[in-house]
Amino acid sequence: MNKRNGMYFLLCLFSLILMGGCVGEKTGSTEVETDGGEDQQSEENKQSGDNGEPVTITIALPFGEDIFQDRYGIIQEKLPNINLEMVYFDGTSEGLEELFASKTVPDIFNTGNVALLQEYDAILPMDGLIEKHGFDTSVIDPSIVTFLRSFNDEQSMIGISDGSSRYGLYYNKEIFDLFGVAYPDPDKSMTWNEVVELSRQLTGKRNGTDYIGLEFDGNDFDPPLWQFAVNYTDPQTGEVQIADKPELQSFFNLLQDYYNIPGVDYNDTCFFCEKGAAMSIGWHGMFLWGWDDDVSNVENMDIAPLPVWPDLPNTAPKLQGWPIMISSYSEHPDEAFQVLMEYVSEENQLNMAKTVSAGPTTVYPKVLENFAADHEFYDGKNVSALFALEPALGEERRSAKWDAYVDINKAIEELATTDIDVPTLLRKLEEESTTKIQNAKDQE
């Protein structure tokens, strides 16, 4: 039994448990046969909505109730005709089957595992609902729209995004002062080569303490790579295209220069949090954790715009996020779409932005201007630096299936911990990726 049939089997099992039968073809809702042979469950749901009774929309997501309320609380207030209920879903195949086996058919999925839902044919394309409800997608950042349309050949929009990461160059003024180096420009990006050279000036020992000039928080090297926003493989054939991507050559050359700085090692420790690094490339939530809940720990820290590539002087990393998608099995797609529209409304986006509950996915000026306004750790910081650049547009058709076999992180670790040169590393990465992809195809 393939996964698609497995899903249908579970839906039938769900119906059998409730009503005692399962008939008919799947046409967008679970069809349940009663003793009279009518689709009583669907009819009752329709009548409930028609009579003005609230419709229940179940949202499956991998977070707790507190985050659910942060993101959906205002939406519940704005939509009195809809009751929102949360159900936990860890994004795995087993978790999905457990949902259906427990008689739960979510109306909305919020997960990063889009491929899983595609295998089960569980995503309802939104283009028809967008047109029907007259929703203006221009309020969503173009980078996010490109991302949400890149999961299929038809480039249909699969949902909205729950949030997105914005990046900046965080810096500690105390360490700059200790080394007698001027602070980064608060309004203008350095190039990546310039920030690496600055890191050299800020790496060394002072007063018996070792400092490094720059770290990539949590070994997250996505920011410079995502500014290029390229696939590593052909989305149709799986052909590895590393040798044809000068962007990857530039990226790994940058990291080689970075790791050639004496004192810089491959380490995911947050030295910036320990005040041992002068600068850190970090996401918008850098000040949320790791400071012992003491705002004085970030008193002498601030944010500058993210470094850029010389050929892309105004380009931020492409935006991605966990899509919020309407289930193709939902009996209330219109009400589910109302929830999604409210999620990206200015009011809800502003509420989440002020508290840093999620990174903005929309372009409302008021939302961007008030990001982190209610969070004391960002008070007085140059928060606008996080939005100083225009996010890159990713490929129109992402190659997530085949790119997953290209282990960029392993290659970075090898570059940082061995004497391998970049050309050899890229040849090795291409050969290993090609072998893994071929093995995967042979097993299909």
PDB file of N, CA and C in Angstrom, residues 117-152:
ATOM      1  N   LEU A 117       3.348  15.851   3.193  1.00  0.00           N
ATOM      2  CA  LEU A 117       1.955  16.125   2.849  1.00  0.00           C
ATOM      3  C   LEU A 117       1.721  15.996   1.350  1.00  0.00           C
ATOM      4  N   GLN A 118       2.716  16.310   0.549  1.00  0.00           N
ATOM      5  CA  GLN A 118       2.586  16.125  -0.894  1.00  0.00           C
ATOM      6  C   GLN A 118       2.471  14.644  -1.238  1.00  0.00           C
ATOM      7  N   GLU A 119       3.217  13.804  -0.550  1.00  0.00           N
ATOM      8  CA  GLU A 119       3.135  12.365  -0.801  1.00  0.00           C
ATOM      9  C   GLU A 119       1.741  11.835  -0.495  1.00  0.00           C
ATOM     10  N   TYR A 120       1.091  12.418   0.502  1.00  0.00           N
ATOM     11  CA  TYR A 120      -0.262  12.007   0.867  1.00  0.00           C
ATOM     12  C   TYR A 120      -1.338  12.803   0.124  1.00  0.00           C
ATOM     13  N   ASP A 121      -0.907  13.679  -0.793  1.00  0.00           N
ATOM     14  CA  ASP A 121      -1.853  14.516  -1.529  1.00  0.00           C
ATOM     15  C   ASP A 121      -2.764  15.272  -0.561  1.00  0.00           C
ATOM     16  N   ALA A 122      -2.168  15.819   0.490  1.00  0.00           N
ATOM     17  CA  ALA A 122      -2.943  16.423   1.574  1.00  0.00           C
ATOM     18  C   ALA A 122      -2.937  17.944   1.552  1.00  0.00           C
ATOM     19  N   ILE A 123      -2.369  18.567   0.498  1.00  0.00           N
ATOM     20  CA  ILE A 123      -2.304  20.026   0.424  1.00  0.00           C
ATOM     21  C   ILE A 123      -3.291  20.542  -0.618  1.00  0.00           C
ATOM     22  N   LEU A 124      -4.136  21.470  -0.223  1.00  0.00           N
ATOM     23  CA  LEU A 124      -5.080  22.097  -1.146  1.00  0.00           C
ATOM     24  C   LEU A 124      -4.431  23.339  -1.748  1.00  0.00           C
ATOM     25  N   PRO A 125      -4.173  23.371  -3.064  1.00  0.00           N
ATOM     26  CA  PRO A 125      -3.609  24.587  -3.679  1.00  0.00           C
ATOM     27  C   PRO A 125      -4.508  25.790  -3.405  1.00  0.00           C
ATOM     28  N   MET A 126      -3.913  26.941  -3.153  1.00  0.00           N
ATOM     29  CA  MET A 126      -4.687  28.091  -2.687  1.00  0.00           C
ATOM     30  C   MET A 126      -5.118  29.056  -3.775  1.00  0.00           C
ATOM     31  N   ASP A 127      -4.649  28.883  -5.003  1.00  0.00           N
ATOM     32  CA  ASP A 127      -4.914  29.891  -6.030  1.00  0.00           C
ATOM     33  C   ASP A 127      -6.408  30.145  -6.235  1.00  0.00           C
ATOM     34  N   GLY A 128      -7.195  29.081  -6.224  1.00  0.00           N
ATOM     35  CA  GLY A 128      -8.633  29.241  -6.394  1.00  0.00           C
ATOM     36  C   GLY A 128      -9.265  30.032  -5.260  1.00  0.00           C
ATOM     37  N   LEU A 129      -8.832  29.772  -4.025  1.00  0.00           N
ATOM     38  CA  LEU A 129      -9.348  30.495  -2.874  1.00  0.00           C
ATOM     39  C   LEU A 129      -8.872  31.945  -2.869  1.00  0.00           C
ATOM     40  N   ILE A 130      -7.650  32.172  -3.326  1.00  0.00           N
ATOM     41  CA  ILE A 130      -7.126  33.534  -3.420  1.00  0.00           C
ATOM     42  C   ILE A 130      -8.004  34.369  -4.337  1.00  0.00           C
ATOM     43  N   GLU A 131      -8.347  33.792  -5.485  1.00  0.00           N
ATOM     44  CA  GLU A 131      -9.203  34.508  -6.440  1.00  0.00           C
ATOM     45  C   GLU A 131     -10.620  34.667  -5.894  1.00  0.00           C
ATOM     46  N   LYS A 132     -11.160  33.611  -5.308  1.00  0.00           N
ATOM     47  CA  LYS A 132     -12.527  33.636  -4.804  1.00  0.00           C
ATOM     48  C   LYS A 132     -12.722  34.699  -3.735  1.00  0.00           C
ATOM     49  N   HIS A 133     -11.746  34.817  -2.852  1.00  0.00           N
ATOM     50  CA  HIS A 133     -11.880  35.749  -1.722  1.00  0.00           C
ATOM     51  C   HIS A 133     -11.230  37.104  -1.993  1.00  0.00           C
ATOM     52  N   GLY A 134     -10.657  37.279  -3.198  1.00  0.00           N
ATOM     53  CA  GLY A 134     -10.056  38.560  -3.548  1.00  0.00           C
ATOM     54  C   GLY A 134      -8.881  38.929  -2.668  1.00  0.00           C
ATOM     55  N   PHE A 135      -8.100  37.940  -2.263  1.00  0.00           N
ATOM     56  CA  PHE A 135      -6.966  38.196  -1.377  1.00  0.00           C
ATOM     57  C   PHE A 135      -5.806  38.790  -2.173  1.00  0.00           C
ATOM     58  N   ASP A 136      -5.225  39.867  -1.651  1.00  0.00           N
ATOM     59  CA  ASP A 136      -4.116  40.569  -2.297  1.00  0.00           C
ATOM     60  C   ASP A 136      -2.794  39.998  -1.787  1.00  0.00           C
ATOM     61  N   THR A 137      -2.150  39.165  -2.598  1.00  0.00           N
ATOM     62  CA  THR A 137      -0.907  38.524  -2.169  1.00  0.00           C
ATOM     63  C   THR A 137       0.270  39.490  -2.123  1.00  0.00           C
ATOM     64  N   SER A 138       0.092  40.720  -2.614  1.00  0.00           N
ATOM     65  CA  SER A 138       1.199  41.673  -2.604  1.00  0.00           C
ATOM     66  C   SER A 138       1.551  42.133  -1.195  1.00  0.00           C
ATOM     67  N   VAL A 139       0.707  41.835  -0.214  1.00  0.00           N
ATOM     68  CA  VAL A 139       1.052  42.187   1.167  1.00  0.00           C
ATOM     69  C   VAL A 139       2.115  41.239   1.714  1.00  0.00           C
ATOM     70  N   ILE A 140       2.308  40.093   1.058  1.00  0.00           N
ATOM     71  CA  ILE A 140       3.323  39.127   1.472  1.00  0.00           C
ATOM     72  C   ILE A 140       4.619  39.448   0.742  1.00  0.00           C
ATOM     73  N   ASP A 141       5.738  39.331   1.433  1.00  0.00           N
ATOM     74  CA  ASP A 141       7.024  39.631   0.820  1.00  0.00           C
ATOM     75  C   ASP A 141       7.220  38.775  -0.431  1.00  0.00           C
ATOM     76  N   PRO A 142       7.669  39.367  -1.541  1.00  0.00           N
ATOM     77  CA  PRO A 142       7.842  38.611  -2.786  1.00  0.00           C
ATOM     78  C   PRO A 142       8.738  37.384  -2.631  1.00  0.00           C
ATOM     79  N   SER A 143       9.715  37.462  -1.744  1.00  0.00           N
ATOM     80  CA  SER A 143      10.592  36.311  -1.529  1.00  0.00           C
ATOM     81  C   SER A 143       9.820  35.141  -0.943  1.00  0.00           C
ATOM     82  N   ILE A 144       8.877  35.439  -0.044  1.00  0.00           N
ATOM     83  CA  ILE A 144       8.040  34.392   0.546  1.00  0.00           C
ATOM     84  C   ILE A 144       7.071  33.834  -0.486  1.00  0.00           C
ATOM     85  N   VAL A 145       6.495  34.708  -1.302  1.00  0.00           N
ATOM     86  CA  VAL A 145       5.568  34.238  -2.343  1.00  0.00           C
ATOM     87  C   VAL A 145       6.287  33.293  -3.295  1.00  0.00           C
ATOM     88  N   THR A 146       7.499  33.653  -3.715  1.00  0.00           N
ATOM     89  CA  THR A 146       8.290  32.777  -4.589  1.00  0.00           C
ATOM     90  C   THR A 146       8.532  31.437  -3.916  1.00  0.00           C
ATOM     91  N   PHE A 147       8.885  31.482  -2.641  1.00  0.00           N
ATOM     92  CA  PHE A 147       9.109  30.254  -1.870  1.00  0.00           C
ATOM     93  C   PHE A 147       7.860  29.379  -1.853  1.00  0.00           C
ATOM     94  N   LEU A 148       6.710  29.966  -1.579  1.00  0.00           N
ATOM     95  CA  LEU A 148       5.470  29.203  -1.452  1.00  0.00           C
ATOM     96  C   LEU A 148       4.969  28.670  -2.792  1.00  0.00           C
ATOM     97  N   ARG A 149       5.433  29.238  -3.888  1.00  0.00           N
ATOM     98  CA  ARG A 149       5.043  28.763  -5.216  1.00  0.00           C
ATOM     99  C   ARG A 149       6.084  27.823  -5.831  1.00  0.00           C
ATOM    100  N   SER A 150       7.143  27.535  -5.095  1.00  0.00           N
ATOM    101  CA  SER A 150       8.255  26.781  -5.675  1.00  0.00           C
ATOM    102  C   SER A 150       8.199  25.285  -5.417  1.00  0.00           C
ATOM    103  N   PHE A 151       7.114  24.813  -4.802  1.00  0.00           N
ATOM    104  CA  PHE A 151       7.041  23.406  -4.411  1.00  0.00           C
ATOM    105  C   PHE A 151       6.451  22.498  -5.476  1.00  0.00           C
ATOM    106  N   ASN A 152       5.949  23.076  -6.573  1.00  0.00           N
ATOM    107  CA  ASN A 152       5.342  22.248  -7.610  1.00  0.00           C
ATOM    108  C   ASN A 152       5.571  22.885  -8.970  1.00  0.00           C
TER     109      ASN A 152
END
